[in-house]
Structure formats: structure tokens, C-alpha cells
Amino acid sequence: MNFAQYWLTPSLPKPTKSYFSYALCVGIIILSVSSLKYGFGYNVLDFNQDKSYNSSKSEIVMHSSLNIINLDEPITENFTCLKTTKIFQVIRTTICLHHVTDYISSYYRRNSIFEQEAVHVLFRIFLKYPHLGLIDIGANIGAYTMFAAAMNRFVVAIECFRPNYMRLAKAIQIEQFQKNVILIGNALYSQLGVNLHLSNDPGNIGGQATDNSRLTNQSSDNPYVVKTMRFDDLLPIIKKTKMRSFLLKADIEGSEYHIFESGRQVLDYLDIPVILVEWVWLSKNKERATNIVNLLVNRQYIATLDTCIPLNMTEFTNNWPMNVYWIKINSSEIC
Ligand SMILES: *[C@@H]1O[C@H](CO)[C@@H](O)[C@H](O)[C@H]1NC(C)=O
Ligand SMILES: *[C@@H]1O[C@H](CO)[C@@H](O)[C@H](O)[C@H]1NC(C)=O
Ligand SMILES: *[C@@H]1O[C@H](CO)[C@@H](O)[C@H](O)[C@H]1NC(C)=O
Ligand SMILES: *[C@@H]1O[C@H](CO)[C@@H](O)[C@H](O)[C@H]1NC(C)=O
Ligand SMILES: *[C@@H]1O[C@H](CO)[C@@H](O)[C@H](O)[C@H]1NC(C)=O
């Protein structure tokens, strides 16, 4: 879907016509920045600018199984990184790509944006609520994290596959977002610190599922062996940031259940008005989907198509879209 359609919805702040046409006609950064600054009604660029989130490794007391990536350490691997096209017509960022055969990377190679529609629906909420950060579970090469950070939002990104998170770390360094992002290289599971095998999918290099039946003692030199964490293991890190309100994006190829099951304390502690869950995989697994529906309904969430239109709760295995936006019932003004 084209972003222009979102600008037609009443809830979206619209740039004035003159800024709109300047941004279209003249690709000068200063004009784009002006339209960002004045068009959206508050200054997304200044927000968070001088806050320190204490994300540096040394200040967080953590379990040794938590793989918190040191974003200040230079990355020697040579990745292909490029500047993306814009969301909301003004916000660009950097993404570091996999090989040409990779599905997600191919979007950026052809100057497009992976899941552009969902990125617009979700981050439209940032424009309205300056206090929100992002928890990005299954961050891949940063399709959501890098845009959220480019909007000066604080991000906790979780990605278990090293070839993904090293590319994400590189992009964070190129954009100098080290202060805005905490990057954690673990897989979500019911236990902390066990090793799991990833399946190997050459067409979607960064998108493998963990195979929960394959615990292993193999060393983690193999990128297809990943170390696990529970979502609640994030709690000390999140408390340290002093942030209480986040959007949550979960795209971990069917393991989403572990987030809610192992994350009760985090979910109690935080205010999470919107949870975006990739549903395409879950709709094929009735048992897991039922678990997630029950967990979220018990936590006062309703499922929606686009944060506004409720979905029929009985049709979650046959009629729900690819991405489902779970909305906390008392956050109805999010729409
Ligand atoms: C970060 O740490 C410094 C020194 O420990 C402290 O003064 C500051 O208040 C902390 N900032 C936040 C946002 O917690
Ligand atoms: C990266 O590229 C530079 C320059 O082309 C080269 O000197 C270096 O050996 C490369 N590093 C790796 C790890 O391939
Ligand atoms: C891993 O090693 C531990 C201790 O040596 C052992 O108890 C456990 O069964 C092993 N697990 C697997 C999956 O090999
Ligand atoms: C939900 O779907 C079921 C089964 O398809 C249907 O019988 C029911 O009328 C629907 N409910 C609403 C509120 O549309
Ligand atoms: C929703 O309810 C929670 C818990 O009662 C509260 O902390 C939060 O501020 C409420 N949010 C809104 C938008 O009313």
C-alpha cells in the first residue's frame, strides 16, 4: 500500500500542502527536515536528543547468558549497507543487507521497504505519542528498529541470528544510534541460557525459526545454534532505562507464544498499548494461536486489522490478515 493513503486518514498528522510539495519537488535535506519538524506538530528530531539511556554494557547487571551486543565495538566484517527510501516522506535510515538472494534484503535493493504498510501503521502511533519506545522481537536486519531509531525512539531489539544482528549493529553504527538502541542476541524461549538449533532457509537468510525440539550442547560458533532467554530476563535492562511505555513488534516465526508465556513480569511492569504480531505462521498452528489469543485476551487486548477495525475473534485460524495489531482495550484513542 502507498503511504499517501495513510495521510488521508483523519488520525494522521498531515504536513501542510506547501511543505508537502517542497518535499516532493526538491530533495534537499533541510526542507525535508522542516516538514518533519513542523508538519507533524512536534519535533521528532529533537525528541530524546539529549537523553542518555545508559545502554552501554558496563552499566547493566545481567546474566552471562544474555548476549548484549556492544555497539561501540568496531565491526570488521564488510557488509553492503545502503540508505533506504523514506517513510512518512521524510524519514530515511540505513540497512545492511544479506546476499542478493535474500528476501528481505531484496526490498531495500530495489529502493523499497519491507512491510512498508505495517511500518506506517505502527509508527504513525509514534507521531501521536512521543513517550513510546519500541521493543522489536525478531529484529532481523532492522526493518523496524532502524526506522524507529531514525524517529529518535528508544529501541530494545532482540535478534538471535548473528549474521542478522551484526548487520543491524553495523547500521546502528553508521547512523550513530548507539544511544537509542539496546541490541540483544538471544532467542526467546521458556528457559534462559539453553542452546537451540535454527532451521536454515537460504531464501530468507535472516528469517529462520527456532526448532524447539532440538536442544543442543554445541558451541555457539555455529550461527545456527542460538542461546535462549526468557522475555522476563529483559526486566533489569528495561528498569535501567526508566522507560515504561513501548510498542511491541513480534515476528519470530511461530515462537511468539514464548514472549507472553515467559514475559509476565515485563508485561505487568510495562504499558504496551499496541502489539504487532505476524499472524501468517500462527494461523497454521491452531494450538499456538489459541494460546496467544487466550493470553492476550486475558491481558485485555483485542485483535484489530489496522489498530482500528476489530477482527472476528472466532476466525483467528482462517480469516485473519498477515499482521495483527493487538490493542489494549483502554487505549482505544490509539486508532
Ligand atoms: C545514567 O547513568 C548516569 C551515571 O550512572 C546517571 O547519572 C544518569 O541519571 C543515568 N540516566 C538514566 C536515564 O538512567
Ligand atoms: C574488508 O574490505 C577491506 C577493503 O576492501 C579489506 O582490506 C578487508 O580485508 C575486508 N575484511 C574482511 C573481513 O573481509
Ligand atoms: C548437555 O549437557 C548436559 C551436561 O553435560 C547434559 O545433562 C544434557 O543432557 C546435554 N543436553 C543435550 C541436548 O545433549
Ligand atoms: C464471526 O465469525 C463467525 C464464523 O465465521 C460468524 O458466525 C459470526 O457471525 C462472526 N461474528 C461477527 C461479529 O461478525
Ligand atoms: C490503561 O490502564 C493502565 C492500567 O490500569 C494504565 O496504567 C494506563 O495509563 C491506561 N492507559 C490509558 C491510555 O488510559
Tab-separated table of C-alpha atoms and ligand atoms in Angstrom:
chain	number	residue	atom	x	y	z
A	1	MET	CA	0.000	0.000	0.000
A	2	ASN	CA	1.127	3.512	-0.750
A	3	PHE	CA	1.866	5.771	2.197
A	4	ALA	CA	-0.314	8.526	0.723
A	5	GLN	CA	-3.377	6.563	1.769
A	6	TYR	CA	-2.361	6.892	5.369
A	7	TRP	CA	-2.182	10.612	5.044
A	8	LEU	CA	-5.826	10.608	4.123
A	9	THR	CA	-6.914	9.009	7.394
A	10	PRO	CA	-8.088	11.628	9.888
A	11	SER	CA	-5.884	10.407	12.724
A	12	LEU	CA	-2.664	11.078	10.876
A	13	PRO	CA	-0.988	14.416	11.273
A	14	LYS	CA	-0.576	15.898	7.827
A	15	PRO	CA	2.158	18.158	6.604
A	16	THR	CA	0.817	21.359	5.137
A	17	LYS	CA	0.402	21.442	1.397
A	18	SER	CA	3.369	23.711	0.826
A	19	TYR	CA	5.758	21.505	2.765
A	20	PHE	CA	4.325	18.530	1.018
A	21	SER	CA	5.109	19.883	-2.419
A	22	TYR	CA	8.542	21.189	-1.418
A	23	ALA	CA	9.449	17.780	-0.110
A	24	LEU	CA	8.239	16.236	-3.312
A	25	CYS	CA	9.906	18.626	-5.725
A	26	VAL	CA	13.158	19.454	-4.015
A	27	GLY	CA	15.073	16.637	-2.464
A	28	ILE	CA	17.021	18.837	-0.141
A	29	ILE	CA	17.529	17.512	3.325
A	30	ILE	CA	16.857	20.815	5.036
A	31	LEU	CA	13.402	21.075	3.524
A	32	SER	CA	12.612	17.505	4.431
A	33	VAL	CA	13.696	18.206	7.968
A	34	SER	CA	11.460	21.276	8.113
A	35	SER	CA	8.435	19.341	7.013
A	36	LEU	CA	9.199	16.706	9.618
A	37	LYS	CA	9.609	19.340	12.269
A	38	TYR	CA	6.558	21.467	11.611
A	39	GLY	CA	4.339	19.189	9.607
A	40	PHE	CA	3.840	16.582	12.304
A	41	GLY	CA	3.119	19.095	15.024
A	42	TYR	CA	6.024	18.277	17.264
A	43	ASN	CA	9.685	17.947	16.745
A	44	VAL	CA	10.506	14.290	16.305
A	45	LEU	CA	14.109	15.179	15.650
A	46	ASP	CA	14.731	16.878	18.973
A	47	PHE	CA	12.837	14.350	20.990
A	48	ASN	CA	15.198	12.181	23.005
A	49	GLN	CA	18.170	14.026	21.600
A	50	ASP	CA	19.868	14.710	24.885
A	51	LYS	CA	18.640	11.752	26.877
A	52	SER	CA	21.042	9.077	27.857
A	53	TYR	CA	19.525	5.643	28.229
A	54	ASN	CA	22.584	4.135	29.826
A	55	SER	CA	22.589	1.409	27.259
A	56	SER	CA	26.303	0.783	27.465
A	57	LYS	CA	27.178	-2.706	28.520
A	58	SER	CA	29.077	-1.879	31.676
A	59	GLU	CA	26.136	-0.260	33.466
A	60	ILE	CA	23.756	-3.183	33.248
A	61	VAL	CA	23.988	-6.054	35.669
A	62	MET	CA	22.999	-9.016	33.587
A	63	HIS	CA	23.037	-12.741	33.416
A	64	SER	CA	26.012	-14.056	31.481
A	65	SER	CA	23.713	-15.901	29.062
A	66	LEU	CA	22.275	-12.602	27.878
A	67	ASN	CA	24.160	-11.644	24.759
A	68	ILE	CA	24.044	-7.844	24.850
A	69	ILE	CA	25.844	-6.624	21.761
A	70	ASN	CA	28.477	-3.990	22.408
A	71	LEU	CA	27.540	-1.392	19.820
A	72	ASP	CA	30.730	0.587	20.354
A	73	GLU	CA	32.986	-2.243	19.219
A	74	PRO	CA	34.142	-1.704	15.614
A	75	ILE	CA	32.767	-4.282	13.142
A	76	THR	CA	35.405	-5.653	10.798
A	77	GLU	CA	33.148	-7.663	8.502
A	78	ASN	CA	32.413	-5.970	5.172
A	79	PHE	CA	28.672	-5.598	4.785
A	80	THR	CA	26.765	-3.945	1.965
A	81	CYS	CA	24.834	-1.122	3.569
A	82	LEU	CA	22.570	1.386	1.880
A	83	LYS	CA	20.410	4.359	2.666
A	84	THR	CA	16.730	3.432	2.429
A	85	THR	CA	13.939	5.306	0.758
A	86	LYS	CA	11.713	7.372	3.056
A	87	ILE	CA	8.777	6.620	5.309
A	88	PHE	CA	6.295	9.456	6.006
A	89	GLN	CA	8.104	11.112	3.111
A	90	VAL	CA	10.940	12.368	5.278
A	91	ILE	CA	12.480	9.616	7.387
A	92	ARG	CA	15.309	7.580	5.925
A	93	THR	CA	17.750	5.253	7.566
A	94	THR	CA	20.482	2.706	6.824
A	95	ILE	CA	20.056	-1.038	6.373
A	96	CYS	CA	22.933	-3.525	5.949
A	97	LEU	CA	21.985	-6.306	3.566
A	98	HIS	CA	22.415	-10.020	3.099
A	99	HIS	CA	23.286	-11.661	-0.196
A	100	VAL	CA	21.176	-10.764	-3.270
A	101	THR	CA	19.081	-13.914	-2.890
A	102	ASP	CA	17.712	-12.810	0.492
A	103	TYR	CA	14.014	-11.978	0.523
A	104	ILE	CA	14.031	-9.087	2.990
A	105	SER	CA	17.242	-7.522	1.661
A	106	SER	CA	15.799	-7.501	-1.846
A	107	TYR	CA	13.214	-4.875	-0.823
A	108	TYR	CA	15.930	-2.361	0.026
A	109	ARG	CA	17.996	-3.252	-3.058
A	110	ARG	CA	15.085	-2.174	-5.244
A	111	ASN	CA	14.608	1.001	-3.198
A	112	SER	CA	11.521	-0.314	-1.454
A	113	ILE	CA	10.761	-1.010	2.219
A	114	PHE	CA	9.999	-4.386	3.737
A	115	GLU	CA	6.480	-4.435	5.266
A	116	GLN	CA	6.097	-0.768	4.434
A	117	GLU	CA	2.388	-0.802	5.209
A	118	ALA	CA	2.890	-2.205	8.714
A	119	VAL	CA	5.788	0.170	9.372
A	120	HIS	CA	3.486	3.087	8.547
A	121	VAL	CA	0.547	1.805	10.610
A	122	LEU	CA	2.713	1.115	13.645
A	123	PHE	CA	4.974	4.157	13.589
A	124	ARG	CA	2.087	6.512	12.888
A	125	ILE	CA	1.464	5.944	16.614
A	126	PHE	CA	4.899	7.393	17.420
A	127	LEU	CA	3.844	10.653	15.806
A	128	LYS	CA	0.984	10.919	18.280
A	129	TYR	CA	2.700	9.609	21.425
A	130	PRO	CA	6.201	10.971	21.996
A	131	HIS	CA	6.798	8.879	25.130
A	132	LEU	CA	6.670	5.485	23.404
A	133	GLY	CA	9.677	3.316	22.607
A	134	LEU	CA	9.832	0.089	20.605
A	135	ILE	CA	10.563	-3.485	21.622
A	136	ASP	CA	11.413	-5.292	18.392
A	137	ILE	CA	11.463	-9.064	18.793
A	138	GLY	CA	12.825	-10.789	15.716
A	139	ALA	CA	14.558	-7.616	14.595
A	140	ASN	CA	16.171	-9.307	11.582
A	141	ILE	CA	18.390	-6.723	9.798
A	142	GLY	CA	16.475	-3.827	11.353
A	143	ALA	CA	13.410	-3.289	9.161
A	144	TYR	CA	11.553	-1.791	12.160
A	145	THR	CA	14.372	-0.961	14.575
A	146	MET	CA	16.271	1.306	12.186
A	147	PHE	CA	13.199	3.381	11.315
A	148	ALA	CA	12.130	3.685	14.963
A	149	ALA	CA	15.635	4.841	15.901
A	150	ALA	CA	15.587	7.261	12.965
A	151	MET	CA	12.454	8.740	14.551
A	152	ASN	CA	14.564	9.198	17.672
A	153	ARG	CA	12.808	6.471	19.581
A	154	PHE	CA	14.432	4.249	22.103
A	155	VAL	CA	14.521	0.635	20.897
A	156	VAL	CA	15.171	-2.706	22.548
A	157	ALA	CA	15.919	-5.053	19.633
A	158	ILE	CA	16.126	-8.820	20.074
A	159	GLU	CA	17.547	-10.936	17.276
A	160	CYS	CA	19.130	-14.348	17.762
A	161	PHE	CA	20.864	-14.906	14.402
A	162	ARG	CA	24.368	-13.470	14.324
A	163	PRO	CA	24.507	-12.626	10.600
A	164	ASN	CA	21.374	-10.509	11.224
A	165	TYR	CA	22.377	-8.741	14.391
A	166	MET	CA	25.887	-7.946	13.161
A	167	ARG	CA	24.346	-6.210	10.138
A	168	LEU	CA	21.951	-4.387	12.409
A	169	ALA	CA	24.821	-3.363	14.693
A	170	LYS	CA	26.717	-2.050	11.669
A	171	ALA	CA	23.716	0.011	10.525
A	172	ILE	CA	23.325	1.386	14.062
A	173	GLN	CA	26.979	2.444	13.994
A	174	ILE	CA	26.682	4.072	10.581
A	175	GLU	CA	23.674	6.096	11.780
A	176	GLN	CA	25.245	6.648	15.236
A	177	PHE	CA	22.178	5.311	17.031
A	178	GLN	CA	24.203	3.598	19.774
A	179	LYS	CA	22.494	5.644	22.482
A	180	ASN	CA	18.998	4.829	21.208
A	181	VAL	CA	19.262	1.068	20.805
A	182	ILE	CA	19.913	-1.905	23.057
A	183	LEU	CA	20.590	-4.940	20.878
A	184	ILE	CA	20.299	-8.418	22.367
A	185	GLY	CA	21.459	-11.528	20.507
A	186	ASN	CA	19.228	-14.201	22.047
A	187	ALA	CA	16.209	-16.295	21.066
A	188	LEU	CA	13.015	-16.120	23.113
A	189	TYR	CA	12.249	-19.401	24.868
A	190	SER	CA	10.805	-20.787	28.085
A	191	GLN	CA	14.266	-21.027	29.686
A	192	LEU	CA	17.329	-18.806	29.909
A	193	GLY	CA	20.678	-19.971	28.584
A	194	VAL	CA	19.966	-23.171	26.663
A	195	ASN	CA	21.122	-23.664	23.092
A	196	LEU	CA	18.624	-24.162	20.276
A	197	HIS	CA	19.055	-25.029	16.616
A	198	LEU	CA	17.765	-22.652	13.974
A	199	SER	CA	16.326	-24.039	10.800
A	200	ASN	CA	18.194	-22.953	7.673
A	201	ASP	CA	16.258	-21.116	4.962
A	202	PRO	CA	18.508	-19.894	2.116
A	203	GLY	CA	15.687	-17.850	0.509
A	204	ASN	CA	15.049	-15.936	3.724
A	205	ILE	CA	18.516	-15.875	5.243
A	206	GLY	CA	17.533	-13.935	8.315
A	207	GLY	CA	14.133	-15.469	8.881
A	208	GLN	CA	14.661	-18.901	10.368
A	209	ALA	CA	12.525	-20.364	13.096
A	210	THR	CA	13.995	-21.920	16.222
A	211	ASP	CA	13.427	-25.633	16.412
A	212	ASN	CA	12.164	-26.179	19.941
A	213	SER	CA	12.641	-29.905	19.745
A	214	ARG	CA	16.332	-29.549	19.065
A	215	LEU	CA	18.157	-28.542	22.201
A	216	THR	CA	21.887	-28.895	21.740
A	217	ASN	CA	25.165	-28.639	23.614
A	218	GLN	CA	27.034	-27.452	20.542
A	219	SER	CA	29.110	-24.334	20.923
A	220	SER	CA	27.754	-21.087	19.591
A	221	ASP	CA	30.495	-20.779	16.931
A	222	ASN	CA	27.779	-22.118	14.664
A	223	PRO	CA	25.375	-19.238	13.843
A	224	TYR	CA	22.569	-21.789	13.539
A	225	VAL	CA	22.935	-22.582	17.233
A	226	VAL	CA	21.453	-19.796	19.347
A	227	LYS	CA	21.334	-19.051	23.053
A	228	THR	CA	17.918	-18.550	24.638
A	229	MET	CA	16.411	-16.077	27.090
A	230	ARG	CA	13.024	-15.545	28.677
A	231	PHE	CA	11.277	-12.275	27.960
A	232	ASP	CA	11.328	-11.550	31.699
A	233	ASP	CA	15.137	-11.629	31.595
A	234	LEU	CA	14.801	-8.193	29.999
A	235	LEU	CA	13.323	-6.702	33.144
A	236	PRO	CA	16.547	-5.433	34.793
A	237	ILE	CA	17.589	-3.858	31.491
A	238	ILE	CA	14.234	-2.189	30.949
A	239	LYS	CA	14.116	-0.900	34.519
A	240	LYS	CA	17.517	0.660	33.987
A	241	THR	CA	16.257	2.651	31.009
A	242	LYS	CA	13.429	4.197	33.049
A	243	MET	CA	11.148	3.782	30.028
A	244	ARG	CA	7.696	2.389	30.853
A	245	SER	CA	5.767	2.597	27.560
A	246	PHE	CA	6.571	0.680	24.403
A	247	LEU	CA	5.096	-0.569	21.198
A	248	LEU	CA	5.895	-4.252	20.797
A	249	LYS	CA	6.558	-5.942	17.473
A	250	ALA	CA	6.853	-9.726	17.443
A	251	ASP	CA	7.904	-11.642	14.371
A	252	ILE	CA	9.718	-14.797	15.404
A	253	GLU	CA	8.275	-17.376	13.082
A	254	GLY	CA	5.852	-19.049	15.441
A	255	SER	CA	7.705	-18.739	18.752
A	256	GLU	CA	5.681	-15.662	19.779
A	257	TYR	CA	3.971	-17.721	22.472
A	258	HIS	CA	7.214	-17.767	24.473
A	259	ILE	CA	7.199	-13.985	24.672
A	260	PHE	CA	3.901	-13.874	26.525
A	261	GLU	CA	4.440	-17.063	28.483
A	262	SER	CA	7.938	-16.112	29.702
A	263	GLY	CA	7.243	-12.397	29.994
A	264	ARG	CA	4.583	-11.949	32.648
A	265	GLN	CA	6.667	-9.592	34.787
A	266	VAL	CA	7.707	-7.442	31.828
A	267	LEU	CA	4.104	-7.295	30.613
A	268	ASP	CA	2.912	-6.296	34.116
A	269	TYR	CA	5.643	-3.685	34.509
A	270	LEU	CA	5.265	-2.004	31.129
A	271	ASP	CA	2.448	-0.149	29.442
A	272	ILE	CA	2.224	-1.674	25.948
A	273	PRO	CA	-0.716	-0.136	24.072
A	274	VAL	CA	-0.098	-1.981	20.789
A	275	ILE	CA	1.411	-5.377	19.993
A	276	LEU	CA	2.021	-6.160	16.334
A	277	VAL	CA	2.185	-9.916	15.803
A	278	GLU	CA	2.936	-11.560	12.497
A	279	TRP	CA	-0.008	-13.913	12.190
A	280	VAL	CA	0.672	-15.688	8.909
A	281	TRP	CA	2.567	-18.520	10.570
A	282	LEU	CA	0.338	-18.776	13.618
A	283	SER	CA	-2.839	-19.106	11.602
A	284	LYS	CA	-1.499	-22.511	10.529
A	285	ASN	CA	-0.840	-23.688	14.077
A	286	LYS	CA	-4.111	-23.792	15.948
A	287	GLU	CA	-2.656	-24.759	19.298
A	288	ARG	CA	-0.091	-21.956	19.446
A	289	ALA	CA	-2.505	-19.423	18.007
A	290	THR	CA	-5.117	-20.380	20.627
A	291	ASN	CA	-2.540	-19.958	23.393
A	292	ILE	CA	-1.618	-16.493	22.195
A	293	VAL	CA	-5.222	-15.419	21.713
A	294	ASN	CA	-6.068	-16.556	25.265
A	295	LEU	CA	-3.015	-14.911	26.809
A	296	LEU	CA	-3.693	-11.602	25.103
A	297	VAL	CA	-7.440	-11.594	25.710
A	298	ASN	CA	-6.734	-12.249	29.412
A	299	ARG	CA	-4.464	-9.230	29.337
A	300	GLN	CA	-7.271	-7.067	27.977
A	301	TYR	CA	-6.144	-6.906	24.368
A	302	ILE	CA	-8.380	-7.028	21.324
A	303	ALA	CA	-7.226	-8.050	17.849
A	304	THR	CA	-7.561	-5.500	15.059
A	305	LEU	CA	-6.840	-5.263	11.366
A	306	ASP	CA	-5.016	-1.935	11.447
A	307	THR	CA	-5.324	-0.654	15.075
A	308	CYS	CA	-8.885	0.485	14.241
A	309	ILE	CA	-11.049	-2.301	12.815
A	310	PRO	CA	-11.668	-5.226	15.215
A	311	LEU	CA	-11.181	-8.748	13.881
A	312	ASN	CA	-13.688	-11.538	14.378
A	313	MET	CA	-12.247	-13.431	17.347
A	314	THR	CA	-13.609	-16.785	16.212
A	315	GLU	CA	-11.799	-16.662	12.872
A	316	PHE	CA	-8.188	-16.482	14.011
A	317	THR	CA	-7.121	-19.590	12.135
A	318	ASN	CA	-8.817	-18.915	8.835
A	319	ASN	CA	-9.568	-15.286	8.245
A	320	TRP	CA	-7.033	-13.060	9.927
A	321	PRO	CA	-4.541	-10.960	7.953
A	322	MET	CA	-0.791	-11.412	7.822
A	323	ASN	CA	-0.161	-8.843	10.565
A	324	VAL	CA	-2.472	-8.455	13.542
A	325	TYR	CA	-2.439	-5.369	15.771
A	326	TRP	CA	-3.448	-6.223	19.333
A	327	ILE	CA	-4.720	-3.127	21.114
A	328	LYS	CA	-5.003	-2.717	24.871
A	329	ILE	CA	-8.678	-2.137	25.495
A	330	ASN	CA	-8.210	1.148	27.330
A	331	SER	CA	-6.012	2.530	24.539
A	332	SER	CA	-8.831	2.997	22.047
A	333	GLU	CA	-7.678	6.516	21.209
A	334	ILE	CA	-4.652	4.873	19.544
A	335	CYS	CA	-6.809	4.424	16.436
B	1	LIG	C1	22.706	7.106	33.556
B	1	LIG	O1	23.767	6.890	34.422
B	1	LIG	C2	24.291	8.072	34.982
B	1	LIG	C3	25.528	7.706	35.798
B	1	LIG	O2	25.410	6.421	36.363
B	1	LIG	C4	23.194	8.741	35.834
B	1	LIG	O3	23.686	9.955	36.383
B	1	LIG	C5	22.001	9.044	34.931
B	1	LIG	O4	20.945	9.577	35.708
B	1	LIG	C6	21.523	7.784	34.257
B	1	LIG	N1	20.488	8.102	33.295
B	1	LIG	C7	19.336	7.417	33.207
B	1	LIG	C8	18.393	7.865	32.153
B	1	LIG	O5	19.095	6.485	33.936
B	2	LIG	C1	37.041	-5.670	4.060
B	2	LIG	O1	37.398	-4.871	2.952
B	2	LIG	C2	38.687	-4.282	3.086
B	2	LIG	C3	38.907	-3.353	1.917
B	2	LIG	O2	38.422	-3.878	0.729
B	2	LIG	C4	39.758	-5.397	3.144
B	2	LIG	O3	41.025	-4.847	3.304
B	2	LIG	C5	39.437	-6.308	4.328
B	2	LIG	O4	40.322	-7.400	4.355
B	2	LIG	C6	38.000	-6.829	4.266
B	2	LIG	N1	37.684	-7.522	5.508
B	2	LIG	C7	37.103	-8.727	5.526
B	2	LIG	C8	36.865	-9.312	6.885
B	2	LIG	O5	36.771	-9.326	4.515
B	3	LIG	C1	24.038	-31.160	27.566
B	3	LIG	O1	24.992	-31.373	28.593
B	3	LIG	C2	24.411	-31.606	29.889
B	3	LIG	C3	25.535	-31.676	30.924
B	3	LIG	O2	26.672	-32.249	30.391
B	3	LIG	C4	23.574	-32.884	29.839
B	3	LIG	O3	22.983	-33.122	31.088
B	3	LIG	C5	22.482	-32.691	28.791
B	3	LIG	O4	21.722	-33.864	28.643
B	3	LIG	C6	23.086	-32.332	27.425
B	3	LIG	N1	21.998	-31.995	26.522
B	3	LIG	C7	21.955	-32.403	25.252
B	3	LIG	C8	20.760	-31.955	24.450
B	3	LIG	O5	22.842	-33.048	24.721
B	4	LIG	C1	-17.577	-14.224	13.320
B	4	LIG	O1	-17.390	-15.332	12.504
B	4	LIG	C2	-18.320	-16.377	12.730
B	4	LIG	C3	-17.896	-17.595	11.933
B	4	LIG	O2	-17.462	-17.239	10.666
B	4	LIG	C4	-19.712	-15.866	12.364
B	4	LIG	O3	-20.663	-16.892	12.596
B	4	LIG	C5	-20.035	-14.659	13.226
B	4	LIG	O4	-21.278	-14.099	12.848
B	4	LIG	C6	-18.947	-13.616	13.102
B	4	LIG	N1	-19.176	-12.561	14.090
B	4	LIG	C7	-19.235	-11.288	13.775
B	4	LIG	C8	-19.436	-10.342	14.904
B	4	LIG	O5	-19.115	-10.885	12.615
B	5	LIG	C1	-4.574	1.773	30.762
B	5	LIG	O1	-4.615	1.103	32.007
B	5	LIG	C2	-3.360	1.017	32.648
B	5	LIG	C3	-3.516	0.159	33.899
B	5	LIG	O2	-4.736	0.416	34.539
B	5	LIG	C4	-2.860	2.421	32.962
B	5	LIG	O3	-1.616	2.350	33.593
B	5	LIG	C5	-2.744	3.189	31.669
B	5	LIG	O4	-2.351	4.520	31.928
B	5	LIG	C6	-4.065	3.190	30.932
B	5	LIG	N1	-3.861	3.801	29.627
B	5	LIG	C7	-4.708	4.683	29.115
B	5	LIG	C8	-4.332	5.196	27.777
B	5	LIG	O5	-5.712	5.056	29.676
